[in-house]
Short mmCIF file of C-alpha atoms and ligand atoms in Angstrom, two decimals:
data_model
loop_
_atom_site.label_atom_id
_atom_site.label_comp_id
_atom_site.label_asym_id
_atom_site.label_seq_id
_atom_site.Cartn_x
_atom_site.Cartn_y
_atom_site.Cartn_z
CA MET A 91 19.20 -21.66 27.25
CA LYS A 92 19.96 -20.02 23.92
CA TRP A 93 23.19 -18.20 23.08
CA TRP A 94 21.34 -14.98 22.31
CA GLN A 95 19.89 -14.90 25.82
CA GLU A 96 23.40 -14.15 27.04
CA ALA A 97 24.37 -11.83 24.22
CA VAL A 98 24.64 -8.07 23.96
CA VAL A 99 23.94 -6.57 20.53
CA TYR A 100 25.56 -3.50 19.01
CA GLN A 101 23.78 -1.77 16.12
CA VAL A 102 25.90 -0.35 13.34
CA TYR A 103 24.39 2.13 10.91
CA PRO A 104 26.91 1.72 8.10
CA ARG A 105 26.48 5.11 6.48
CA SER A 106 27.46 6.88 9.69
CA PHE A 107 29.92 4.51 11.34
CA LYS A 108 33.28 4.83 9.62
CA ASP A 109 34.37 5.93 6.14
CA SER A 110 37.43 4.10 4.79
CA ASN A 111 37.91 5.72 1.38
CA GLY A 112 37.39 9.43 1.90
CA ASP A 113 34.05 9.92 0.15
CA GLY A 114 32.30 11.05 3.32
CA ILE A 115 30.12 7.93 3.46
CA GLY A 116 30.61 5.11 5.95
CA ASP A 117 31.33 1.71 4.40
CA ILE A 118 32.02 -1.96 5.11
CA GLN A 119 35.80 -1.60 5.12
CA GLY A 120 35.29 1.13 7.67
CA ILE A 121 33.34 -1.26 9.90
CA ILE A 122 36.07 -3.89 9.52
CA SER A 123 38.65 -1.33 10.63
CA LYS A 124 36.65 -0.77 13.83
CA LEU A 125 35.98 -4.40 14.75
CA ASP A 126 38.70 -4.26 17.37
CA TYR A 127 36.81 -1.43 19.02
CA ILE A 128 33.56 -3.40 18.97
CA GLN A 129 35.38 -6.36 20.46
CA TYR A 130 36.90 -4.12 23.13
CA LEU A 131 33.41 -3.00 24.05
CA GLY A 132 32.61 -6.66 24.76
CA VAL A 133 29.50 -7.22 22.67
CA ASP A 134 28.69 -10.50 20.95
CA VAL A 135 26.56 -9.48 17.99
CA ILE A 136 26.45 -6.68 15.44
CA TRP A 137 23.09 -5.75 13.94
CA LEU A 138 23.98 -4.23 10.63
CA SER A 139 21.44 -1.82 9.15
CA PRO A 140 20.88 -2.58 5.42
CA VAL A 141 23.90 -2.81 3.14
CA TYR A 142 22.07 -4.22 0.12
CA GLU A 143 21.94 -2.52 -3.25
CA SER A 144 19.58 0.42 -3.00
CA PRO A 145 18.87 3.80 -4.58
CA ASN A 146 19.08 5.03 -1.02
CA ASP A 147 15.89 7.05 -0.76
CA ASP A 148 15.45 5.70 2.76
CA ASN A 149 19.12 4.97 3.45
CA GLY A 150 19.06 1.37 2.33
CA TYR A 151 15.60 0.44 3.63
CA ASP A 152 14.58 0.59 -0.04
CA ILE A 153 16.27 -2.48 -1.49
CA SER A 154 16.70 -2.97 -5.22
CA ASP A 155 18.70 -6.21 -5.03
CA TYR A 156 18.83 -8.47 -1.96
CA TYR A 157 21.78 -10.38 -3.41
CA ALA A 158 24.09 -7.42 -3.98
CA ILE A 159 25.87 -4.83 -1.85
CA MET A 160 25.34 -1.09 -2.20
CA GLU A 161 28.22 0.26 -4.25
CA GLU A 162 28.95 3.07 -1.80
CA PHE A 163 29.37 0.49 0.95
CA GLY A 164 31.66 -1.91 -0.91
CA THR A 165 31.40 -5.33 -2.49
CA MET A 166 30.12 -8.80 -1.65
CA GLN A 167 33.74 -9.72 -0.97
CA ASP A 168 33.95 -6.96 1.63
CA MET A 169 30.77 -8.29 3.20
CA GLU A 170 32.13 -11.83 3.35
CA ARG A 171 35.32 -10.50 4.86
CA LEU A 172 33.32 -8.62 7.49
CA ILE A 173 31.47 -11.80 8.47
CA LYS A 174 34.77 -13.69 8.67
CA GLU A 175 36.71 -11.02 10.59
CA ALA A 176 33.86 -10.56 13.03
CA SER A 177 33.64 -14.29 13.56
CA ASP A 178 37.39 -14.42 14.26
CA ARG A 179 36.59 -12.09 17.16
CA ASN A 180 33.60 -14.19 18.28
CA ILE A 181 31.16 -11.62 16.99
CA LYS A 182 28.15 -12.61 14.91
CA ILE A 183 26.59 -10.38 12.28
CA ILE A 184 22.84 -10.09 12.01
CA MET A 185 21.50 -8.50 8.85
CA ASP A 186 18.50 -6.27 8.39
CA LEU A 187 15.71 -8.04 6.55
CA VAL A 188 13.51 -5.53 4.78
CA ALA A 189 10.85 -7.83 3.42
CA ASN A 190 7.68 -5.77 3.70
CA HIS A 191 8.61 -3.74 0.65
CA THR A 192 11.23 -3.37 -2.06
CA SER A 193 12.49 -0.32 -3.87
CA THR A 194 10.55 0.50 -7.01
CA ALA A 195 13.96 0.02 -8.67
CA HIS A 196 13.85 -3.70 -7.80
CA GLU A 197 13.61 -5.91 -10.88
CA TRP A 198 10.32 -7.42 -9.63
CA PHE A 199 8.69 -4.01 -9.61
CA ILE A 200 10.20 -3.03 -12.94
CA LYS A 201 8.84 -6.23 -14.49
CA ALA A 202 5.46 -5.63 -12.89
CA ILE A 203 5.31 -2.37 -14.80
CA GLU A 204 6.94 -3.44 -18.06
CA GLU A 205 4.95 -6.65 -18.26
CA PRO A 206 1.75 -6.04 -16.33
CA LYS A 207 0.46 -9.46 -17.42
CA SER A 208 3.47 -11.25 -15.94
CA LYS A 209 3.45 -12.92 -12.51
CA TYR A 210 5.37 -9.99 -11.06
CA HIS A 211 2.33 -7.76 -11.17
CA ASP A 212 0.84 -9.76 -8.32
CA PHE A 213 4.07 -9.43 -6.29
CA TYR A 214 2.81 -5.99 -5.24
CA TYR A 215 -0.50 -4.32 -4.42
CA PHE A 216 -1.85 -2.72 -7.59
CA ARG A 217 -5.34 -1.28 -7.89
CA GLU A 218 -7.01 0.12 -10.95
CA ASN A 219 -7.43 3.84 -11.47
CA ALA A 220 -11.08 4.71 -11.00
CA GLY A 221 -10.29 8.41 -11.05
CA HIS A 222 -9.32 8.56 -7.37
CA VAL A 223 -7.05 6.79 -4.88
CA PRO A 224 -8.35 3.31 -3.98
CA ASN A 225 -8.85 4.27 -0.33
CA ASP A 226 -7.62 6.71 2.30
CA LEU A 227 -4.71 4.68 3.66
CA GLN A 228 -1.93 7.01 4.76
CA SER A 229 1.79 6.41 4.42
CA VAL A 230 3.82 6.35 7.64
CA PHE A 231 5.93 9.03 5.98
CA LEU A 232 2.78 11.16 5.46
CA GLY A 233 0.50 11.62 2.47
CA SER A 234 -1.51 8.92 0.68
CA ALA A 235 -0.12 5.39 0.70
CA TRP A 236 -1.14 5.12 -2.96
CA THR A 237 0.80 6.45 -5.92
CA LEU A 238 -0.41 6.28 -9.49
CA ASN A 239 1.98 4.61 -11.87
CA GLN A 240 1.50 6.55 -15.11
CA GLU A 241 2.79 3.81 -17.40
CA ILE A 242 0.15 1.24 -16.53
CA ASN A 243 -2.33 3.72 -15.07
CA GLU A 244 -2.70 1.79 -11.85
CA TYR A 245 -2.12 2.69 -8.21
CA TYR A 246 0.42 0.80 -6.12
CA LEU A 247 0.63 0.69 -2.34
CA HIS A 248 3.56 2.05 -0.34
CA MET A 249 3.22 2.27 3.43
CA PHE A 250 6.49 4.22 3.52
CA ALA A 251 8.13 6.35 0.80
CA GLU A 252 6.79 6.43 -2.74
CA SER A 253 9.77 4.39 -3.87
CA GLN A 254 9.12 1.63 -1.29
CA ALA A 255 6.43 -0.54 -2.84
CA ASP A 256 4.77 -3.03 -0.49
CA LEU A 257 5.23 -6.69 -1.35
CA ASN A 258 2.14 -8.87 -1.51
CA TRP A 259 2.89 -11.62 1.00
CA HIS A 260 -0.45 -13.27 0.26
CA ASN A 261 1.16 -14.44 -2.95
CA LYS A 262 2.97 -17.63 -2.05
CA GLU A 263 5.61 -17.07 -4.71
CA VAL A 264 6.64 -13.83 -3.03
CA ARG A 265 7.13 -15.62 0.27
CA LEU A 266 9.12 -18.41 -1.35
CA GLU A 267 11.38 -15.91 -3.12
CA LEU A 268 12.03 -14.21 0.21
CA TYR A 269 12.76 -17.51 1.99
CA LYS A 270 15.21 -18.43 -0.76
CA MET A 271 17.01 -15.14 -0.23
CA ILE A 272 17.02 -15.54 3.56
CA ASN A 273 18.57 -19.01 3.24
CA TRP A 274 21.15 -17.69 0.79
CA TRP A 275 22.34 -15.24 3.43
CA LEU A 276 22.14 -17.78 6.24
CA GLU A 277 24.43 -20.03 4.20
CA LYS A 278 27.02 -17.26 4.30
CA GLY A 279 27.27 -17.79 8.03
CA ILE A 280 25.43 -14.80 9.42
CA GLY A 281 24.05 -14.91 12.94
CA GLY A 282 20.46 -14.04 12.11
CA PHE A 283 18.20 -11.19 11.11
CA ARG A 284 16.45 -8.10 12.37
CA LEU A 285 13.08 -8.06 10.61
CA ASP A 286 12.01 -4.62 9.47
CA VAL A 287 8.33 -3.74 10.14
CA ILE A 288 7.49 -7.43 10.19
CA ASP A 289 4.01 -6.86 11.64
CA TYR A 290 3.01 -5.19 8.36
CA VAL A 291 3.43 -8.17 6.09
CA ALA A 292 0.01 -9.78 6.40
CA LYS A 293 -1.98 -6.62 5.72
CA ASP A 294 -5.56 -6.69 4.46
CA ILE A 295 -5.66 -3.45 2.54
CA ASP A 296 -9.26 -3.53 1.45
CA ASN A 297 -10.28 -3.62 5.10
CA LYS A 298 -7.53 -1.15 5.94
CA ILE A 299 -5.83 -3.55 8.34
CA ILE A 300 -2.10 -2.88 8.11
CA THR A 301 -0.44 -4.38 11.15
CA ASP A 302 -1.35 -7.70 12.75
CA GLY A 303 -3.29 -9.02 9.77
CA PRO A 304 -5.12 -12.29 10.44
CA LEU A 305 -2.46 -14.40 8.71
CA LEU A 306 0.56 -12.71 10.30
CA HIS A 307 1.54 -15.51 12.64
CA ASP A 308 0.94 -18.16 9.98
CA TYR A 309 3.41 -16.38 7.72
CA ILE A 310 5.98 -15.91 10.44
CA GLN A 311 5.73 -19.57 11.42
CA GLU A 312 6.03 -20.65 7.82
CA MET A 313 9.07 -18.42 7.30
CA THR A 314 10.74 -19.64 10.48
CA SER A 315 10.20 -23.30 9.68
CA GLN A 316 11.58 -22.88 6.15
CA THR A 317 14.56 -20.72 7.11
CA PHE A 318 15.73 -19.73 10.61
CA SER A 319 14.83 -22.95 12.40
CA ASN A 320 17.35 -24.86 10.29
CA TYR A 321 20.19 -22.74 11.69
CA ASP A 322 21.31 -21.70 15.16
CA VAL A 323 20.46 -18.04 14.70
CA MET A 324 18.66 -15.20 16.43
CA THR A 325 15.82 -13.14 15.01
CA VAL A 326 14.36 -9.90 16.26
CA GLY A 327 11.23 -8.38 14.80
CA GLU A 328 10.47 -4.70 14.56
CA THR A 329 6.85 -4.42 15.74
CA TRP A 330 5.66 -0.94 16.65
CA GLY A 331 2.19 -2.26 17.39
CA ALA A 332 3.17 -4.96 19.88
CA ASP A 333 2.27 -5.20 23.54
CA THR A 334 3.23 -7.87 26.05
CA GLU A 335 0.53 -10.27 24.98
CA LYS A 336 1.66 -10.12 21.37
CA ALA A 337 5.30 -10.30 22.42
CA ILE A 338 4.63 -13.60 24.19
CA ARG A 339 3.29 -15.03 20.97
CA TYR A 340 6.10 -13.76 18.74
CA SER A 341 8.86 -14.82 21.09
CA ASP A 342 7.38 -18.09 22.33
CA LEU A 343 10.27 -20.07 23.79
CA ASP A 344 9.27 -23.05 21.64
CA GLY A 345 11.06 -21.26 18.77
CA SER A 346 8.13 -21.43 16.38
CA GLU A 347 8.29 -17.71 15.56
CA LEU A 348 11.07 -15.24 16.47
CA SER A 349 13.70 -15.05 19.18
CA MET A 350 12.35 -11.70 20.36
CA ILE A 351 10.74 -8.49 19.18
CA PHE A 352 11.26 -4.79 19.66
CA ASN A 353 8.24 -3.75 21.70
CA PHE A 354 8.12 0.06 21.41
CA SER A 355 5.48 0.67 24.08
CA HIS A 356 7.98 2.37 26.42
CA ILE A 357 9.25 4.59 23.60
CA LEU A 358 5.70 5.74 22.89
CA LEU A 359 5.14 6.96 26.46
CA ASP A 360 6.19 10.53 25.71
CA GLN A 361 4.16 10.84 22.52
CA ALA A 362 1.38 13.39 22.96
CA GLY A 363 -0.88 12.94 19.94
CA THR A 364 -1.35 10.49 17.10
CA GLU A 365 1.75 11.68 15.22
CA LYS A 366 5.19 10.81 16.48
CA TRP A 367 6.24 14.46 16.26
CA ASP A 368 4.10 15.65 19.16
CA TYR A 369 5.77 14.86 22.45
CA LYS A 370 5.21 15.46 26.14
CA ALA A 371 7.27 14.97 29.28
CA LEU A 372 7.78 11.37 30.39
CA ASP A 373 5.91 10.32 33.51
CA LEU A 374 8.33 8.04 35.35
CA ILE A 375 5.49 6.04 36.88
CA ASP A 376 4.33 5.15 33.37
CA LEU A 377 7.79 3.91 32.52
CA LYS A 378 7.95 1.80 35.65
CA THR A 379 4.55 0.28 35.05
CA ASN A 380 5.44 -0.43 31.44
CA PHE A 381 8.58 -2.40 32.28
CA GLU A 382 6.98 -4.17 35.21
CA GLU A 383 4.22 -5.45 32.98
CA ARG A 384 6.64 -6.60 30.29
CA GLN A 385 9.24 -8.13 32.55
CA GLN A 386 6.63 -10.07 34.52
CA GLY A 387 4.44 -10.90 31.54
CA LEU A 388 7.25 -12.41 29.50
CA TYR A 389 8.87 -14.18 32.42
CA GLN A 390 9.49 -17.82 31.47
CA LYS A 391 7.15 -17.42 28.49
CA GLY A 392 9.07 -15.32 25.98
CA TRP A 393 12.03 -13.01 25.68
CA ASP A 394 12.40 -9.25 25.34
CA ALA A 395 14.75 -7.00 23.38
CA LEU A 396 15.99 -4.23 25.71
CA PHE A 397 16.60 -0.95 23.91
CA TRP A 398 16.52 2.83 24.21
CA CYS A 399 17.90 3.80 20.83
CA ASN A 400 18.16 2.88 17.18
CA HIS A 401 18.60 4.65 13.84
CA ASP A 402 14.97 5.86 13.93
CA LEU A 403 14.99 7.31 17.44
CA PRO A 404 16.50 10.36 19.11
CA ARG A 405 19.40 9.88 21.51
CA ILE A 406 18.22 8.60 24.89
CA VAL A 407 20.47 10.90 26.92
CA SER A 408 18.80 13.89 25.24
CA ARG A 409 15.37 12.34 25.55
CA TRP A 410 15.11 11.04 29.12
CA GLY A 411 18.44 12.02 30.61
CA ASP A 412 20.27 15.33 30.65
CA ASP A 413 22.55 16.16 27.74
CA GLY A 414 23.98 19.18 29.62
CA ASP A 415 25.63 19.13 33.06
CA TYR A 416 24.70 15.55 33.94
CA ARG A 417 25.24 13.98 30.54
CA SER A 418 27.71 11.42 31.77
CA GLU A 419 25.78 10.50 34.95
CA SER A 420 22.42 10.26 33.21
CA ALA A 421 23.78 8.24 30.28
CA LYS A 422 25.22 5.72 32.73
CA MET A 423 22.03 5.67 34.78
CA LEU A 424 19.89 4.90 31.72
CA GLY A 425 22.32 2.16 30.68
CA THR A 426 22.16 0.61 34.14
CA LEU A 427 18.39 0.61 34.26
CA LEU A 428 18.11 -1.19 30.93
CA HIS A 429 21.00 -3.63 31.08
CA CYS A 430 19.98 -5.10 34.43
CA MET A 431 16.57 -6.24 33.22
CA GLN A 432 15.72 -9.59 31.64
CA GLY A 433 16.21 -9.71 27.89
CA THR A 434 18.87 -9.08 25.28
CA PRO A 435 20.28 -5.54 25.48
CA TYR A 436 20.90 -3.50 22.33
CA ILE A 437 23.34 -0.61 22.10
CA TYR A 438 23.07 1.79 19.18
CA GLN A 439 26.41 3.14 17.94
CA GLY A 440 27.49 6.10 20.07
CA GLU A 441 25.02 5.31 22.87
CA GLU A 442 28.02 3.84 24.71
CA LEU A 443 29.60 7.33 24.61
CA GLY A 444 26.46 9.17 25.68
CA MET A 445 26.22 10.79 22.23
CA THR A 446 23.51 13.46 22.11
CA ASN A 447 20.92 14.80 19.67
CA VAL A 448 22.25 17.15 16.97
CA PRO A 449 21.77 20.93 17.24
CA PHE A 450 21.19 21.57 13.52
CA LYS A 451 19.41 24.88 12.99
CA THR A 452 17.84 24.72 9.54
CA ILE A 453 16.17 22.08 7.45
CA ASP A 454 18.95 21.93 4.86
CA ALA A 455 21.21 20.25 7.43
CA TYR A 456 18.80 17.30 7.57
CA ARG A 457 18.90 14.33 5.21
CA ASP A 458 16.14 12.00 6.40
CA ILE A 459 13.22 11.55 4.00
CA GLU A 460 10.72 11.21 6.85
CA THR A 461 11.93 14.44 8.46
CA ILE A 462 11.82 16.36 5.20
CA ASN A 463 8.32 15.03 4.39
CA MET A 464 7.09 16.14 7.80
CA TYR A 465 8.68 19.56 7.37
CA ASN A 466 6.87 20.12 4.08
CA ASP A 467 3.62 18.69 5.38
CA ARG A 468 3.53 20.86 8.50
CA LYS A 469 4.74 23.94 6.68
CA ALA A 470 1.85 23.55 4.26
CA LYS A 471 -0.51 23.11 7.21
CA GLY A 472 0.66 26.44 8.65
CA TYR A 473 2.73 25.30 11.64
CA SER A 474 5.29 27.88 12.77
CA MET A 475 8.89 27.27 11.81
CA GLU A 476 9.82 27.25 15.48
CA VAL A 477 7.41 24.45 16.31
CA ILE A 478 8.48 22.38 13.31
CA MET A 479 12.18 22.68 14.00
CA ASP A 480 11.69 22.01 17.69
CA ALA A 481 9.95 18.72 16.87
CA ILE A 482 12.71 17.75 14.45
CA ARG A 483 15.41 18.47 17.00
CA HIS A 484 13.62 16.36 19.61
CA ILE A 485 12.26 13.48 17.59
CA GLY A 486 13.92 13.47 14.14
CA ARG A 487 15.79 10.39 12.98
CA ASP A 488 18.92 12.29 11.96
CA ASN A 489 19.68 12.75 15.66
CA ALA A 490 20.90 9.17 15.56
CA ARG A 491 22.46 9.36 12.12
CA ALA A 492 25.15 12.01 12.58
CA PRO A 493 28.60 10.41 12.23
CA MET A 494 30.09 8.28 14.98
CA GLN A 495 32.50 10.37 17.06
CA TRP A 496 35.85 8.60 17.05
CA ASP A 497 38.25 11.38 18.05
CA ASP A 498 38.72 15.16 18.20
CA GLY A 499 40.34 15.40 14.75
CA PRO A 500 38.67 16.68 11.57
CA TYR A 501 35.14 15.27 11.07
CA ALA A 502 35.45 13.46 14.39
CA GLY A 503 37.73 10.86 12.81
CA PHE A 504 34.77 9.54 10.83
CA SER A 505 36.16 10.54 7.43
CA ASP A 506 38.85 12.61 5.72
CA ALA A 507 36.20 14.46 3.73
CA ALA A 508 33.04 16.35 4.60
CA PRO A 509 30.52 13.66 5.61
CA TRP A 510 27.12 13.17 3.95
CA ILE A 511 25.58 14.62 7.11
CA ASP A 512 27.23 17.04 9.53
CA VAL A 513 29.13 15.90 12.58
CA ASN A 514 27.72 16.95 15.94
CA PRO A 515 29.96 19.86 17.07
CA ASN A 516 30.29 18.32 20.54
CA TYR A 517 32.65 15.67 19.07
CA LEU A 518 35.57 17.71 20.41
CA LYS A 519 34.56 16.62 23.88
CA ILE A 520 32.51 13.47 23.31
CA ASN A 521 34.52 10.87 21.40
CA VAL A 522 35.93 7.36 21.65
CA LYS A 523 39.52 8.48 22.03
CA ASN A 524 38.83 10.61 25.13
CA GLN A 525 36.59 8.03 26.68
CA ARG A 526 38.94 5.10 26.19
CA ALA A 527 41.56 7.01 28.16
CA ASP A 528 39.15 7.75 31.01
CA GLU A 529 38.16 4.97 33.38
CA ASN A 530 35.15 7.01 34.55
CA SER A 531 33.77 7.67 31.08
CA VAL A 532 30.41 6.50 29.79
CA LEU A 533 32.29 4.09 27.52
CA SER A 534 34.21 2.52 30.39
CA TYR A 535 30.94 2.20 32.29
CA TYR A 536 29.21 0.44 29.38
CA ARG A 537 32.08 -2.04 29.26
CA LYS A 538 31.41 -2.83 32.93
CA LEU A 539 27.69 -3.23 32.27
CA ILE A 540 28.40 -5.67 29.46
CA GLU A 541 30.92 -7.51 31.57
CA LEU A 542 28.36 -7.91 34.35
CA ARG A 543 26.26 -10.02 31.99
CA LYS A 544 29.14 -12.45 31.59
CA LYS A 545 30.22 -12.77 35.21
CA ALA A 546 29.01 -15.30 37.77
CA PRO A 547 26.84 -15.03 39.80
CA TYR A 548 25.36 -11.94 38.16
CA LYS A 549 24.98 -13.45 34.74
CA ASP A 550 22.50 -16.05 35.97
CA ILE A 551 20.53 -13.47 37.92
CA LEU A 552 20.39 -11.14 34.93
CA ARG A 553 19.37 -13.90 32.54
CA GLU A 554 16.98 -15.89 34.74
CA GLY A 555 15.99 -13.71 37.67
CA ASP A 556 12.46 -12.46 38.23
CA PHE A 557 11.54 -8.79 38.39
CA GLU A 558 9.85 -6.78 41.07
CA LEU A 559 9.52 -3.01 41.40
CA ILE A 560 10.66 -1.46 44.67
CA ASP A 561 8.57 1.48 45.87
CA PRO A 562 6.44 1.49 42.68
CA LYS A 563 4.79 4.82 43.50
CA HIS A 564 8.01 6.78 44.00
CA PRO A 565 7.78 9.59 41.40
CA ASP A 566 11.53 10.14 40.92
CA VAL A 567 13.30 6.85 41.46
CA PHE A 568 13.06 3.70 39.35
CA ALA A 569 14.17 0.83 41.55
CA TYR A 570 13.72 -2.91 41.11
CA LYS A 571 14.86 -6.26 42.39
CA ARG A 572 15.94 -9.30 40.41
CA GLU A 573 16.04 -12.63 42.22
CA TYR A 574 17.24 -16.03 41.12
CA THR A 575 17.50 -19.00 43.49
CA LYS A 576 19.31 -17.57 46.49
CA ASP A 577 20.98 -14.67 44.70
CA GLY A 578 19.68 -11.31 43.74
CA LEU A 579 20.33 -7.73 42.71
CA VAL A 580 18.79 -4.40 43.59
CA VAL A 581 18.93 -1.66 40.95
CA ILE A 582 18.26 1.94 42.01
CA CYS A 583 18.11 4.82 39.52
CA ASN A 584 17.41 8.47 40.24
CA PHE A 585 15.78 10.10 37.20
CA ARG A 586 16.16 13.68 38.46
CA PRO A 587 18.90 16.33 38.10
CA TYR A 588 18.68 16.95 41.87
CA PRO A 589 19.13 14.88 45.04
CA VAL A 590 16.24 12.64 45.99
CA GLU A 591 15.46 10.89 49.26
CA PHE A 592 15.57 7.09 49.02
CA SER A 593 16.42 4.89 51.96
CA ILE A 594 16.55 1.40 50.48
CA ARG A 595 19.91 -0.26 50.02
CA GLY A 596 21.30 -3.71 49.30
CA LYS A 597 24.27 -5.46 50.79
CA GLU A 598 27.24 -4.57 48.65
CA VAL A 599 27.68 -2.09 45.80
CA ILE A 600 28.44 -3.93 42.57
CA LEU A 601 28.31 -1.01 40.19
CA THR A 602 27.58 2.71 40.46
CA ASN A 603 28.00 5.86 38.39
CA TYR A 604 29.47 7.95 41.25
CA GLN A 605 33.02 7.43 42.46
CA GLN A 606 32.38 8.11 46.16
CA ALA A 607 30.04 5.86 48.12
CA ARG A 608 26.77 7.48 49.05
CA GLN A 609 26.24 8.80 52.57
CA GLY A 610 22.86 8.89 54.25
CA ASN A 611 19.61 8.41 52.40
CA LEU A 612 20.03 10.82 49.51
CA LEU A 613 20.56 9.75 45.93
CA ARG A 614 22.63 12.26 43.97
CA PRO A 615 21.50 13.63 40.58
CA TYR A 616 20.95 10.70 38.17
CA GLU A 617 22.68 8.37 40.58
CA ALA A 618 22.49 4.68 39.70
CA ILE A 619 23.50 1.88 42.05
CA VAL A 620 23.46 -1.87 41.61
CA TYR A 621 23.59 -3.70 44.94
CA SER A 622 23.84 -7.37 45.66
CA LEU A 623 20.82 -8.51 47.62
CA ASN A 624 22.34 -10.82 50.21
C1 GLC B 70 11.73 0.60 9.71
C2 GLC B 70 13.15 1.11 9.66
C3 GLC B 70 13.14 2.52 9.16
C4 GLC B 70 12.55 2.51 7.77
C5 GLC B 70 11.19 1.84 7.74
C6 GLC B 70 10.82 1.50 6.34
O1 GLC B 70 10.95 1.30 10.61
O2 GLC B 70 13.75 0.98 10.91
O3 GLC B 70 14.41 3.09 9.17
O4 GLC B 70 12.43 3.83 7.31
O5 GLC B 70 11.17 0.62 8.44
O6 GLC B 70 11.63 0.48 5.83
CA1 CA B 71 33.22 5.51 2.00
#
């Protein structure tokens, strides 16, 4: 058993978590000031989105120096203090490792341009200018993945923004530089890494293979053996293209690759077309089948990361719950469903309050480069403003990036000054202060969910138990059983805003999102119940 198989992870997006010095931008001292809150929640690990030096075109996912801290966020001393103060509270920090690309402001890229004959030129993917782009590869953020650098008259590859140049991992020196940097951070006592778009790193651009390049697992194994495996740390890869079969390989329990990956296949179930912006209603049967396949496929072979949210995704209560009348019930129901499965659960800041999507009306309220690119792209293609804004409000990344809602004071207690992005106006009602004082709040419920993972006999069932759907064809209820030796749990979740017939029960109620016990065979709107089996 590994420590991270019993852990719960909390993701902090530093820019939006807590501002300590009144410039409207969250920072490391702000996070330190809220460590007591994170400890109170009961989690074991913080995944910190990037805090490295960066021009901030993609909020820190465009790194210009891996060995320095972004000025707006603080100093290296602040960072060391954060690691220390978290560790005093038994909380580990995992950093975000953005190794597929650097900012074009990174010294490697600058040298590649200033001295095109130097070794740095081959750190990236340059192609000569034959009067047109080298091929039709598209950036994830829309438009060509190639940009012409005027100074040396060559194209360079960027799978994301223009200022995020892809590193050439086929160059051994690049990999060694990255391993050196990883070890430098591990020596500071961090608890591991989240690996940004790690399935991109072995790309074969001439054959237009971007994810899952033929050498991907060789590189991951090499990296692990030269870095992570020498420390007792956890690693989680971001892999949008992964399915269960791939997940088994990445997360092989022999430790040769990663601890676990983010498999996004459930998140993609409500995508309607090839672009993330076109969505459809979720079919609950699809969701059930998806988790059944993963839970059973990985059982005793690998390990899953359990998540609904992150800084790139809309709020789950707005997506698959109800952010109106049943906000609190549906947020708790979704938490229950996820946290009782096998894997390591992740909570994105504010998810534990049932924070919702933002109701911003016009594009100037948005900050995210991907959102703004899409807006311009679709406007040029003639989409109606209504359709564009509707997609942004449902899918856009800024839904997750509005400031954390601490209290009902100015700017939700996030800052003394106007924040870099507007606060969601519902902070007056939805905030930490209110929810701490209310034993029936979403926050109090999340604390119970986390506690369940630490308590015998449930902790063994949750960590080791198998998974079986109950009534797999039921269109409204997601129910499953977890069994381990002689113990077991039954988890029942109503996904509808109305009562639904469901007769199955367990022995004793261990946790539920309604105060009064249920009568008869009806489940109330978004009701969730965890029963013991025997
Ligand atoms: C990952 C990050 C996202 C970022 C992208 C490029 O998907 O989670 O925020 O924009 O990689 O680094
Ligand atoms: Ca600040």
